[in-house]
Short mmCIF file of C-alpha atoms in Angstrom, two decimals:
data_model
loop_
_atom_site.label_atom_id
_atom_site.label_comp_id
_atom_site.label_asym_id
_atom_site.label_seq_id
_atom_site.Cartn_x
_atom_site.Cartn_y
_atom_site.Cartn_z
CA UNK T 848 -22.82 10.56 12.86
CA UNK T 849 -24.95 7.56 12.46
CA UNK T 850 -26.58 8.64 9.26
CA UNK T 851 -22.99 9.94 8.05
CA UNK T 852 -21.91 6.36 8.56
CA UNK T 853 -24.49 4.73 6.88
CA UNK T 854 -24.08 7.20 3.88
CA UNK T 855 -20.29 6.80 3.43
CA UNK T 856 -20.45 2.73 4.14
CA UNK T 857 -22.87 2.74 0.79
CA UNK T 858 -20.71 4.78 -1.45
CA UNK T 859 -17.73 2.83 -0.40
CA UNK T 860 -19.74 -0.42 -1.40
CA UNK T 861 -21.14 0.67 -4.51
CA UNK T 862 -17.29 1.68 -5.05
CA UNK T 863 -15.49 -1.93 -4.12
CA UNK T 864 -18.14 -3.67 -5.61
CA UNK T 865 -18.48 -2.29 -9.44
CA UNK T 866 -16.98 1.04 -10.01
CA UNK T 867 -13.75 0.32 -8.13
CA UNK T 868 -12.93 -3.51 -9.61
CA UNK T 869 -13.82 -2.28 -13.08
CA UNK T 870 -11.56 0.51 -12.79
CA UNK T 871 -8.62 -1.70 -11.17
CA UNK T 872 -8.99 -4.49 -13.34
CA UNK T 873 -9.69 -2.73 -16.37
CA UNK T 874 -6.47 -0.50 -16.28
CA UNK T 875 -4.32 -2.85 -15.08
CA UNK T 876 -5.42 -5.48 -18.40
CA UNK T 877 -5.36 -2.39 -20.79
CA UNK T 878 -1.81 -1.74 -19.67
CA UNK T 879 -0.82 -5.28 -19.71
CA UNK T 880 -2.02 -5.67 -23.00
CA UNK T 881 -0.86 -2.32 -24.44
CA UNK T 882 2.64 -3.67 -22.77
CA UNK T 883 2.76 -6.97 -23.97
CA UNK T 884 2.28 -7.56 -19.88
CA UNK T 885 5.33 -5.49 -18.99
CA UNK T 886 5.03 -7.04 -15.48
CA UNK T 887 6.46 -10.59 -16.92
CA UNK T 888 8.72 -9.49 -19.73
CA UNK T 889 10.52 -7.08 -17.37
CA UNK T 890 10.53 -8.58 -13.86
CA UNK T 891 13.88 -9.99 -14.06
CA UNK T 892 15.45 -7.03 -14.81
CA UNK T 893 13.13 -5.25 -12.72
CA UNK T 894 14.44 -7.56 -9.46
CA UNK T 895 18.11 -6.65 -10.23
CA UNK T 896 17.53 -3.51 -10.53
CA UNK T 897 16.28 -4.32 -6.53
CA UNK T 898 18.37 -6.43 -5.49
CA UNK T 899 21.55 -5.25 -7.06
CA UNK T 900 21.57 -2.33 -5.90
CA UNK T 901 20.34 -2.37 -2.56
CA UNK T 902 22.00 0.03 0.24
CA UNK T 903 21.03 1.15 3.87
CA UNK T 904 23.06 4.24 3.22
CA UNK T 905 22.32 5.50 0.06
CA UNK T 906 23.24 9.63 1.36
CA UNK T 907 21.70 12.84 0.59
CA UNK T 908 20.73 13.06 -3.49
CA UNK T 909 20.74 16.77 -3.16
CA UNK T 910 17.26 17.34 -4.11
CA UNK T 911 16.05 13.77 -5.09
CA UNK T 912 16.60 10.23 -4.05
CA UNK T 913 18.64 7.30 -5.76
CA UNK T 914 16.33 4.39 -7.16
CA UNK T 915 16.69 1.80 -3.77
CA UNK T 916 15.30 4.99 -1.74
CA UNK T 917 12.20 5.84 -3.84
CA UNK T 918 11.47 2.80 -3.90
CA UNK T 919 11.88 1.88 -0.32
CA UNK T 920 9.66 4.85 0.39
CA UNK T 921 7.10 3.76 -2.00
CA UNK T 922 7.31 0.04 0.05
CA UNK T 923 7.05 1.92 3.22
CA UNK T 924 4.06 3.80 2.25
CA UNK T 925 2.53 0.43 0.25
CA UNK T 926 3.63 -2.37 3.26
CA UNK T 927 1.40 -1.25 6.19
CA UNK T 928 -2.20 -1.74 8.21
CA UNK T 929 -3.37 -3.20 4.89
CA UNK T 930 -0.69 -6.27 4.87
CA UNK T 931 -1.48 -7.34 8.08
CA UNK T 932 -5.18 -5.64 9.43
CA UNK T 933 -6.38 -5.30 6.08
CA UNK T 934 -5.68 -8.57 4.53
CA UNK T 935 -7.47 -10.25 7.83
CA UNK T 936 -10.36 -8.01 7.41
CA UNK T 937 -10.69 -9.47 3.62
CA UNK T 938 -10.48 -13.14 4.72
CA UNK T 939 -12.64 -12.39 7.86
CA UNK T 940 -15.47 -11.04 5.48
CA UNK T 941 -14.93 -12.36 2.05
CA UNK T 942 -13.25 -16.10 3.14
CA UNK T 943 -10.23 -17.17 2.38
CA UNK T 944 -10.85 -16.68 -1.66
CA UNK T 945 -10.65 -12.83 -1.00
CA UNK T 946 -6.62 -13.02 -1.28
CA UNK T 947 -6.71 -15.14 -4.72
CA UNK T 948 -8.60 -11.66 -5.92
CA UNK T 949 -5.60 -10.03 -3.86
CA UNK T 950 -3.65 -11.27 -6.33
CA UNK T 951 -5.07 -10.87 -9.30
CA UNK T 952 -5.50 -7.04 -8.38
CA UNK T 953 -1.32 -7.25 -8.03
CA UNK T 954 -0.65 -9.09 -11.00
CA UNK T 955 -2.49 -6.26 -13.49
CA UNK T 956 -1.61 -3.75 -10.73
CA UNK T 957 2.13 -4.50 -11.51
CA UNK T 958 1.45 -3.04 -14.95
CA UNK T 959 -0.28 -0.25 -13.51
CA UNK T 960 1.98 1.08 -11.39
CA UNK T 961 4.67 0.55 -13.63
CA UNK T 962 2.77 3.47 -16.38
CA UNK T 963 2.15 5.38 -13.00
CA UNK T 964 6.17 5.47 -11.82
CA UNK T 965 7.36 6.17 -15.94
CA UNK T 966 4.76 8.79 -16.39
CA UNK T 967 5.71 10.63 -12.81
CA UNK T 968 9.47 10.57 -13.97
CA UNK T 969 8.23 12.07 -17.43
CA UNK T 970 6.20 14.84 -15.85
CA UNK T 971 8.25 15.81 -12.73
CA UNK T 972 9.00 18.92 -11.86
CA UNK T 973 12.70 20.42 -10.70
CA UNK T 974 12.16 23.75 -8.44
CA UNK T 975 14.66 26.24 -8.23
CA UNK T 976 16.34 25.07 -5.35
CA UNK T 977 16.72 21.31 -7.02
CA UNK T 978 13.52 19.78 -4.90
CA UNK T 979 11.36 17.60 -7.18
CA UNK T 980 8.24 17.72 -6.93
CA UNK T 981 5.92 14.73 -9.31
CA UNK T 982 2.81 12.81 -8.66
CA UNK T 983 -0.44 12.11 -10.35
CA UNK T 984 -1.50 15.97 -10.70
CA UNK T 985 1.28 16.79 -12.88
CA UNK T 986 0.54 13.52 -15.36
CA UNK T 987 -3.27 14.94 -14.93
CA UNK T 988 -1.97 18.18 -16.40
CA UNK T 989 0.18 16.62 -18.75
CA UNK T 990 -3.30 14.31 -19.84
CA UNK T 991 -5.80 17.65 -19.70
CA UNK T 992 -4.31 21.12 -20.57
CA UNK T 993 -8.13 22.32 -20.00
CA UNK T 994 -10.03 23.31 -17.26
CA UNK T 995 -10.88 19.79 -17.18
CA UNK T 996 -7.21 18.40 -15.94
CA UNK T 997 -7.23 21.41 -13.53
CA UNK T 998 -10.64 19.84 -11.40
CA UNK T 999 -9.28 16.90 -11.78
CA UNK T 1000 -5.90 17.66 -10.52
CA UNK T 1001 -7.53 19.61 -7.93
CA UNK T 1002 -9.84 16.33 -6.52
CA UNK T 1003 -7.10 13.94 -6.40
CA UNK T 1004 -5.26 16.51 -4.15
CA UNK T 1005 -7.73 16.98 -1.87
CA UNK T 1006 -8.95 13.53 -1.63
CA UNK T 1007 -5.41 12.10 -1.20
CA UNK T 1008 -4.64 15.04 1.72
CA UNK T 1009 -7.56 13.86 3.36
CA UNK T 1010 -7.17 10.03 2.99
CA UNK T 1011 -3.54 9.83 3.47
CA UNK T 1012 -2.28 12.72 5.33
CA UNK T 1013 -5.24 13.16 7.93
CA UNK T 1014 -6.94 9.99 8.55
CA UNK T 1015 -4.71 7.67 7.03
CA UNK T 1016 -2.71 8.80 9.90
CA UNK T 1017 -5.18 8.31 12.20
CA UNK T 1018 -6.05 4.47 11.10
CA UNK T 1019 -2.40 3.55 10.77
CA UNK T 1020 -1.57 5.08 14.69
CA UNK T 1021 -4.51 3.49 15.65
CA UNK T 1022 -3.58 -0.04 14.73
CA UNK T 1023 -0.17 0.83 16.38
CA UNK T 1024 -1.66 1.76 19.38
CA UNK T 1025 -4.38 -1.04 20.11
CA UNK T 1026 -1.55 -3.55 19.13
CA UNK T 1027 0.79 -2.46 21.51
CA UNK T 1028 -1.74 -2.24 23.95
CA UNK T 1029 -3.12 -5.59 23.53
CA UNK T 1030 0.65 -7.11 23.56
CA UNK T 1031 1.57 -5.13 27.08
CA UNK T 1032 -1.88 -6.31 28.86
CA UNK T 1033 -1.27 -10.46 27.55
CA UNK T 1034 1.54 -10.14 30.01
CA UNK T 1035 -0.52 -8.57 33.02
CA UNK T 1036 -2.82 -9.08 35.30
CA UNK T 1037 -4.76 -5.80 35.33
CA UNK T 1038 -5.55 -3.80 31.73
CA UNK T 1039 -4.41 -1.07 31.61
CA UNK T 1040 -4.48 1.62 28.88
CA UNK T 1041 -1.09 2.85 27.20
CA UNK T 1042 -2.34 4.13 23.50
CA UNK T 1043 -1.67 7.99 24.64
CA UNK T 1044 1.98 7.53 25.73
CA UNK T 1045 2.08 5.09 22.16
CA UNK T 1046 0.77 8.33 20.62
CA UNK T 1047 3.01 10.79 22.27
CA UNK T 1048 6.13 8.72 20.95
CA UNK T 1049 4.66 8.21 17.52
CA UNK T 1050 3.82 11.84 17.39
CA UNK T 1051 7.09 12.93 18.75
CA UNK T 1052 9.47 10.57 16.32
CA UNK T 1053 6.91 11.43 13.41
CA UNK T 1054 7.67 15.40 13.92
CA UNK T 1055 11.25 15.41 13.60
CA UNK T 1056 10.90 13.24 10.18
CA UNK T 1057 8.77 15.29 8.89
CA UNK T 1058 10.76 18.73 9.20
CA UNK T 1059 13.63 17.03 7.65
CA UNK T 1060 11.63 17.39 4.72
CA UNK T 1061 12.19 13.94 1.54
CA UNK T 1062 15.52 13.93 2.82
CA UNK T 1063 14.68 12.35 5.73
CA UNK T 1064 12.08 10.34 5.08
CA UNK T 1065 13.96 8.41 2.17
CA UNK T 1066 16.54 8.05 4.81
CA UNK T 1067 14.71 6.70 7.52
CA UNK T 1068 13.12 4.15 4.72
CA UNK T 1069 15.63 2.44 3.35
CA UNK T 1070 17.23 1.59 6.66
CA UNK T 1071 13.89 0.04 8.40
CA UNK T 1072 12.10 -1.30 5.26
CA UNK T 1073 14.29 -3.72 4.43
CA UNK T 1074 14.75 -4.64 8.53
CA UNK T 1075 10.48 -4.73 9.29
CA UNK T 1076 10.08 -7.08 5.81
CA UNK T 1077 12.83 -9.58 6.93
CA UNK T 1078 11.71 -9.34 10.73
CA UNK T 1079 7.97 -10.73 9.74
CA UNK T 1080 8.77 -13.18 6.95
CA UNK T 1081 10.96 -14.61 8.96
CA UNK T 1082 8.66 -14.81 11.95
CA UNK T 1083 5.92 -15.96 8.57
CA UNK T 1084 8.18 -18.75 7.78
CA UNK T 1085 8.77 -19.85 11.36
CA UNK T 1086 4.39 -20.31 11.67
CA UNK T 1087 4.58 -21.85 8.01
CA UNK T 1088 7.21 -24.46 9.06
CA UNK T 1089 5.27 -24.82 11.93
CA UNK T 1090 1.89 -25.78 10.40
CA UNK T 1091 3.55 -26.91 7.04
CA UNK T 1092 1.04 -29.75 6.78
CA UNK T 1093 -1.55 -27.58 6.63
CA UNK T 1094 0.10 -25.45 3.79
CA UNK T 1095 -1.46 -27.40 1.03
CA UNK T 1096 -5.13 -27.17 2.56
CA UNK T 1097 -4.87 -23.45 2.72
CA UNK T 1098 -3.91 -23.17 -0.78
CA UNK T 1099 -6.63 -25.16 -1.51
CA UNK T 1100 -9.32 -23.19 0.35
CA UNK T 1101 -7.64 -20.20 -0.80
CA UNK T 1102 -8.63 -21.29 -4.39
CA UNK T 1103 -12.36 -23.12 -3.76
CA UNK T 1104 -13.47 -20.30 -1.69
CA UNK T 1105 -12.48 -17.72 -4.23
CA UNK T 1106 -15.26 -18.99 -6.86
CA UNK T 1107 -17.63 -21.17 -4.19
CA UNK T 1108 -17.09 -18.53 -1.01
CA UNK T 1109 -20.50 -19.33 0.25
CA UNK T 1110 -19.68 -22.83 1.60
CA UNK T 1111 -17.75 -20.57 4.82
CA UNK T 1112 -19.21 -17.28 4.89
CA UNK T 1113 -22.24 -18.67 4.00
CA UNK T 1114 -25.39 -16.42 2.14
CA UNK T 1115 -25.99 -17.29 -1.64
CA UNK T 1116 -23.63 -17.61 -3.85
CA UNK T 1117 -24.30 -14.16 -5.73
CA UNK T 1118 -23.67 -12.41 -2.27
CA UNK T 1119 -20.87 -14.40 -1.26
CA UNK T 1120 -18.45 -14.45 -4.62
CA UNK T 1121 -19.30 -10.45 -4.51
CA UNK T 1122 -17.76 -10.23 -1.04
CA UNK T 1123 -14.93 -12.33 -1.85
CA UNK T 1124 -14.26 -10.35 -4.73
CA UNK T 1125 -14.67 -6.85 -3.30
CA UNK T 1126 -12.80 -7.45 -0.14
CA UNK T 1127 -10.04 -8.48 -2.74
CA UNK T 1128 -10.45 -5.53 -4.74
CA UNK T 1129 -10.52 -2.66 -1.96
CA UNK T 1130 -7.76 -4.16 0.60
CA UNK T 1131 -5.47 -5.24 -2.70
CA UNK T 1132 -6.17 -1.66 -3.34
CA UNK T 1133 -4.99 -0.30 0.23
CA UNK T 1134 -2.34 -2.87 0.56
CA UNK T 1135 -0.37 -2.23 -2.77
CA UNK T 1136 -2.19 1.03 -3.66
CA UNK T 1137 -1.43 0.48 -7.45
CA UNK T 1138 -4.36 3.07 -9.53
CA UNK T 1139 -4.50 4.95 -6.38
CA UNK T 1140 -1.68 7.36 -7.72
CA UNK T 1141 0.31 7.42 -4.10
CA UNK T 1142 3.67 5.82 -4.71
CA UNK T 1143 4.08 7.79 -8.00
CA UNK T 1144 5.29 10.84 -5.59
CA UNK T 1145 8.21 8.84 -4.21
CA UNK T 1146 9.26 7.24 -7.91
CA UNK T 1147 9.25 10.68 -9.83
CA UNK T 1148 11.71 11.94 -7.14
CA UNK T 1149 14.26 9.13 -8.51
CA UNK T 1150 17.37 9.81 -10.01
CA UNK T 1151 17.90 7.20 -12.96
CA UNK T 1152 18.80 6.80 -16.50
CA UNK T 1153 15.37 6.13 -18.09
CA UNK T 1154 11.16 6.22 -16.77
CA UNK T 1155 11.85 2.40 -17.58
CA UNK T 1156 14.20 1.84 -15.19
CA UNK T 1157 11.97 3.22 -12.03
CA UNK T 1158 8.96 1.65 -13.66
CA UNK T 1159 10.37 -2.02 -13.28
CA UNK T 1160 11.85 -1.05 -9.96
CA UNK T 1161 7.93 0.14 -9.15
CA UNK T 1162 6.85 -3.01 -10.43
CA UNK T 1163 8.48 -4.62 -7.91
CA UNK T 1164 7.16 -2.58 -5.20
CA UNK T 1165 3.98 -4.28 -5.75
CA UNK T 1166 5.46 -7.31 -5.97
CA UNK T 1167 7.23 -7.70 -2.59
CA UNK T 1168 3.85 -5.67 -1.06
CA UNK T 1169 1.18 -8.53 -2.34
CA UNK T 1170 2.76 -11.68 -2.73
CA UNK T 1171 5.40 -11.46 -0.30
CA UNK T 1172 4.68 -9.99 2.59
CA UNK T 1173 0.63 -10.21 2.61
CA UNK T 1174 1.02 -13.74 1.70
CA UNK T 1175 3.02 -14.19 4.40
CA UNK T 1176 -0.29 -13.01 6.72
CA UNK T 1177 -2.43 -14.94 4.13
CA UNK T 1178 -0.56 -18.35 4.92
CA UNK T 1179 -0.11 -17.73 8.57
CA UNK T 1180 -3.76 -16.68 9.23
CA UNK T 1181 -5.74 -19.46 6.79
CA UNK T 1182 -3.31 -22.30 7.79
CA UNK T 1183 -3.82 -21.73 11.57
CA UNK T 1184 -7.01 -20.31 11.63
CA UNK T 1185 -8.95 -22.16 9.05
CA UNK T 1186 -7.16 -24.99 7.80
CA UNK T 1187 -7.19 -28.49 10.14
CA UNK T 1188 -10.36 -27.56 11.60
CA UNK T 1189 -9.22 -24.12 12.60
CA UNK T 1190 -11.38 -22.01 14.94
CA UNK T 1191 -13.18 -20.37 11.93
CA UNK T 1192 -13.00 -23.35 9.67
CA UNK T 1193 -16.89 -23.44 10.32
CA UNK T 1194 -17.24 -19.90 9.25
CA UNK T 1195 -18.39 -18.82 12.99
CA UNK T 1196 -16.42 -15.36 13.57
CA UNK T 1197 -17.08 -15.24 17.39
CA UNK T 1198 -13.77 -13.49 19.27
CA UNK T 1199 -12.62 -12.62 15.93
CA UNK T 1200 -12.00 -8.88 14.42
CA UNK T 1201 -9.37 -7.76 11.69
CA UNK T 1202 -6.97 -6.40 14.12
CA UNK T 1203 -6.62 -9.20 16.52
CA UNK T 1204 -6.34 -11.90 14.13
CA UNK T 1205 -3.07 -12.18 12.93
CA UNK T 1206 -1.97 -11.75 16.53
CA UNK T 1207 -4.45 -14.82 17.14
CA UNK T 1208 -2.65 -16.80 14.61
CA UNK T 1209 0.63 -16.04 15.82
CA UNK T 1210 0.03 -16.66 19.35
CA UNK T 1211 -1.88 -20.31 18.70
CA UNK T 1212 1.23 -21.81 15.93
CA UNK T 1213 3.86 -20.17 18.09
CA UNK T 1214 2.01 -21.44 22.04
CA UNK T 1215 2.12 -18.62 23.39
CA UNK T 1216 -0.64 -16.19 22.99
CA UNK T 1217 1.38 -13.29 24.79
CA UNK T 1218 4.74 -13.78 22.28
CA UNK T 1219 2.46 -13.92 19.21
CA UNK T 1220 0.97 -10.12 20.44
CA UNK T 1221 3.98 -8.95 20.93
CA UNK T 1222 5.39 -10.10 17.50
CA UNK T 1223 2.81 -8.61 15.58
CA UNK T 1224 2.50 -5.59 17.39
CA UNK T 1225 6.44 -4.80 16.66
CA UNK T 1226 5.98 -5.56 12.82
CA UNK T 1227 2.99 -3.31 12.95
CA UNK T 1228 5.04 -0.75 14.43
CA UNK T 1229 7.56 -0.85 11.90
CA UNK T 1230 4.51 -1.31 9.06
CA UNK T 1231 2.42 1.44 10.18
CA UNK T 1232 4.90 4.03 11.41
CA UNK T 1233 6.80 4.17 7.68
CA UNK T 1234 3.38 4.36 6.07
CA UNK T 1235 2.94 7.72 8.42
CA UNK T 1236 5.93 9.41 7.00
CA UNK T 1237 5.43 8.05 3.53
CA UNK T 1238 1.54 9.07 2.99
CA UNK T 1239 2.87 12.59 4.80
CA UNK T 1240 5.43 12.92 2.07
CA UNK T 1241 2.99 12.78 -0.89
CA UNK T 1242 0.09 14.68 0.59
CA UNK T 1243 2.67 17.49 1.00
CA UNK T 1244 3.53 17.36 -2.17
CA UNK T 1245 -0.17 17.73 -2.67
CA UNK T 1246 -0.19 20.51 -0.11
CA UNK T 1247 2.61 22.22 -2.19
CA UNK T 1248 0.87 21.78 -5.20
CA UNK T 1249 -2.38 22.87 -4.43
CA UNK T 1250 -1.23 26.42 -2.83
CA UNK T 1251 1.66 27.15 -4.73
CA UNK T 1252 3.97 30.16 -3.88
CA UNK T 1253 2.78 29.62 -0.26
CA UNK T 1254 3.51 25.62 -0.25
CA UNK T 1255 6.16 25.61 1.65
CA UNK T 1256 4.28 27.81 4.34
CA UNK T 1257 0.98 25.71 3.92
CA UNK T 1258 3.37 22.53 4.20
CA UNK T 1259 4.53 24.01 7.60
CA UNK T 1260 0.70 23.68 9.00
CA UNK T 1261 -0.26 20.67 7.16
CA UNK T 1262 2.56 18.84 9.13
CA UNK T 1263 1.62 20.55 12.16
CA UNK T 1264 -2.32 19.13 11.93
CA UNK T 1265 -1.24 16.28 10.85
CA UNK T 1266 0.69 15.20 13.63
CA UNK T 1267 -1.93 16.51 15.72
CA UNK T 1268 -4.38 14.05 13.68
CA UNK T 1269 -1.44 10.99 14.70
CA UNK T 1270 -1.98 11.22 18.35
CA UNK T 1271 -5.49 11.27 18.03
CA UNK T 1272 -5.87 8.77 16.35
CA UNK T 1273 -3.92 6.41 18.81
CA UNK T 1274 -6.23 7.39 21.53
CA UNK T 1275 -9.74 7.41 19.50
CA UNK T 1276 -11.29 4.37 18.06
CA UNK T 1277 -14.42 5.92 14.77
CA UNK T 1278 -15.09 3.99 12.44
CA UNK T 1279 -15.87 6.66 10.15
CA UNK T 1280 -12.28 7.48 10.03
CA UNK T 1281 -12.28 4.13 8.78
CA UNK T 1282 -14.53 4.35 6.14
CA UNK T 1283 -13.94 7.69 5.43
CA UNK T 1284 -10.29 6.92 4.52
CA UNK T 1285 -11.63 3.83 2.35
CA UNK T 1286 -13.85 6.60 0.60
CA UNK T 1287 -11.54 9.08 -0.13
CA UNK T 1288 -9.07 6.17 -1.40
CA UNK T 1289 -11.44 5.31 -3.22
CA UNK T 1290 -12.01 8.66 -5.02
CA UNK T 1291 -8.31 9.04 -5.61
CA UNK T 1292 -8.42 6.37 -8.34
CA UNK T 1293 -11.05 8.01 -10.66
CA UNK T 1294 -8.95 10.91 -11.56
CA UNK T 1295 -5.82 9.05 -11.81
CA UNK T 1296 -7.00 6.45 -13.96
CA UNK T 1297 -8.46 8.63 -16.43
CA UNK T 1298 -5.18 10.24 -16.72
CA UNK T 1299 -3.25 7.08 -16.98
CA UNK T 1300 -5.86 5.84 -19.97
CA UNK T 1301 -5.13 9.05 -21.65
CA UNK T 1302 -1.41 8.80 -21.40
CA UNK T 1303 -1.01 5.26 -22.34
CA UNK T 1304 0.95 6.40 -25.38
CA UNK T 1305 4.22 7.54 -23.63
CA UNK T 1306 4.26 4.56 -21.82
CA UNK T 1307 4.31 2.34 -24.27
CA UNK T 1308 7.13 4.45 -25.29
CA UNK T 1309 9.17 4.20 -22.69
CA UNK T 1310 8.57 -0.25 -22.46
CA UNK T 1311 10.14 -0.07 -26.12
CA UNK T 1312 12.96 2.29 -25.29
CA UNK T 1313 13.66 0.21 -21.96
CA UNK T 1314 13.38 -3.04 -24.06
CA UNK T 1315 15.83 -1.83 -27.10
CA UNK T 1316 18.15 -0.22 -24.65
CA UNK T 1317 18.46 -4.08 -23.10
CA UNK T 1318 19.05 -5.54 -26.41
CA UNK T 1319 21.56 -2.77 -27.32
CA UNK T 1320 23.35 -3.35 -24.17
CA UNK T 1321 22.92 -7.50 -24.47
CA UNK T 1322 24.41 -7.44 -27.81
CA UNK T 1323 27.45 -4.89 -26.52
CA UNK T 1324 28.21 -7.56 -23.78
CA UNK T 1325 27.93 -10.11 -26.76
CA UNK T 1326 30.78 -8.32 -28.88
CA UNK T 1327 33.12 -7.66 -26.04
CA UNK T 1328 33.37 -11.02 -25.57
#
């Protein structure tokens, strides 16, 4: 196990450090460049396409989902461990510079994820009994008639299956569990250990999602998305108020450390500026997952007008993920922790791990150590659980994919190992899940972004159709008037 360890921890840093930055960065510029950067010319219409059209009870779509659900099924898969564990874990080893890399991942990721959503809509499939299936290995397909696009196809499959439906599961119960069980024991005197009845629960509410097949889960996701991101920005904003002096200072170490992150985490500069930066590229990656080729499954099952449309409601996805609601754990945890000579403003980590530092931050702005566990460990709930049913969603669709005729059977057992895989994973603390998970995310990108570099001419298609259909429409308005 140790050698296994040791083995996967060096792929996953020769990954984050070169192959996975130049693969984020470099497909997110192409397709802002081949876009004219879709992600600013379109965001306007790309929030009220959001925001004006918004509804907790958006009903059955007989074999799809409306726009608002894919994409609140997309949030609920993007908005989870990574926004709150994983963004700590980047500032904890790369400084507080790690998130301004956070961000630039975002920015170009907006772009990517917007030729990810238009190219699943283009190469969806309708079954025969009006389920649609899309993703990643039908673009792939679409890219690579060959032999070729069939391997490829076949590796993202397996690697997302693995990543998201098995121990993706098993990190995001995990961070449920030890949460919950650190907010019950603040308030008494003598530990004691409830992660197996948080499991049970998890296990049991995850099970009845799951046979109620898309349906359910787009459901269940636009009711408690929208509820778990206004619960924690508004608990953000309460510890921003709080330490609003400090506000300016963490923007300001947010920015120094990102190019000079050796002054707090200390090492040489070469070291330290690749930590910051990898940290930012591999948790912007699991936070917002835009190049992994995971939220593509929930936008190609959207019913709209045009790719466009769901590509600027994708973008947005990314949007509200990154520099919303991980810069709300950004802010909280720099401006409490670091900034005004903040328990790690020396760069000493003593006491400190990625899962017990938001809840640190909360506890010390709010004065109570017990209401700031509790806090996070009910956002996490919310975060983590709707990542379960969302990364279930698209490795079945995987599942189905990958065995064809017998899908729906194979389906059947994947769901049954996999919640198997979400009460262990409340109960057992590996860190080779960990890194495992980060490897096999990882992997995912590869094929997907070879695909989306191949395909780059039907997206570009569908900016200038989305663009010319606003002008037509502007200049409609403009006559009626």
């Amino acid at each position: 196990m140790d050698t296994l360890q040791k083995i996967v921890d060096n792929v996953n840093t020769y990954m984050s450090d070169y192959i996975l930055i130049f693969l984020l960065v470099g497909i997110g510029l192409f397709y802002s460049i081949r876009t004219k950067f879709v992600q600013v010319r379109c965001f306007g219409e790309g929030m009220k396409e959001v925001f004006g059209k918004i509804s907790l009870r958006g009903g059955k779509q007989h074999g799809g989902m409306s726009s608002f659900q894919a994409l609140a099924t997309a949030i609920a898969a993007q908005v989870g461990t990574g926004n709150v564990v994983g963004a700590c874990g980047a500032i904890l080893v790369g400084g507080p510079g790690a998130i301004f890399w956070m961000w630039i991942i975002a920015f170009f990721g907006m772009a990517t994820i917007y030729a990810e959503a238009t190219l699943a809509q283009k190469t969806r499939v309708v079954q025969e009994d009006g389920t649609v299936l899309g993703g990643p290995v039908y673009y792939i397909r679409q890219a690579f008639k060959s032999t070729f696009g069939k391997i490829l196809s076949v590796i993202f499959s397996v690697c997302l299956i693995l990543a998201l439906g098995f121990m993706g599961a098993m990190v995001q119960s995990n961070s449920i569990a030890s949460t919950m069980n650190t907010a019950i024991n603040s308030f008494t005197s003598n530990e004691i250990n409830v992660a197996w009845i948080v499991g049970l629960v998890i296990a049991a509410i995850c099970a009845i999602i799951f046979i109620g097949g898309a349906q359910r889960v787009a459901s269940v996701a636009e009711k408690i998305v929208p509820v778990m991101a206004v619960l924690y920005i508004l608990g953000g904003l309460a510890v921003i108020c709080i330490r609003i002096q400090y506000i300016p200072e963490t923007f300001g170490m947010i920015f120094k450390y990102a190019f000079a992150p050796n002054a707090i985490i200390g090492g040489g500069i070469g070291f330290a500026l690749k930590q910051a930066i990898s940290q930012g590229a591999k948790r912007g990656l699991f936070s917002n997952e835009a190049g992994m080729g995971s939220t593509p499954h929930a936008h190609a099952m959207a019913k709209v007008e045009t790719p466009h449309k769901q590509g600027v409601v994708a973008m947005m996805g990314v949007f509200i993920d990154t520099f919303v609601v991980l810069n709300i754990t950004a802010l909280v945890v720099i401006s409490t922790l670091y900034a005004g000579n903040g328990p790690l403003a020396n760069g000493s980590t003593d006491g400190f791990v990625n899962s017990n530092m938001a809840q640190k931050a909360f506890g010390m702005a709010f004065g109570n150590e017990g209401v700031g566990n509790i806090f996070v460990a009910i956002c996490l709930l919310f975060f983590a659980f709707t990542t379960i049913i969302g990364w279930n969603l698209f490795a079945k669709i995987n599942v189905t994919y990958l065995f064809g005729k017998h899908g729906k059977t194979a389906g059947l057992i994947f769901s049954v190992l996999a919640i198997i895989f979400i009460f262990l994973g409340s109960v057992l603390k590996n860190d080779l899940v960990w890194s495992l998970t980060d490897m096999f995310n990882n992997f995912m990108v590869i094929p997907n972004v070879i695909a989306l570099a191949a395909l780059s001419g039907i997206v570009v298609g569908c900016v200038k159709e989305g663009v010319a259909n606003k002008k037509a429409a502007k200049a409609k308005k403009n006559e009626n008037k």
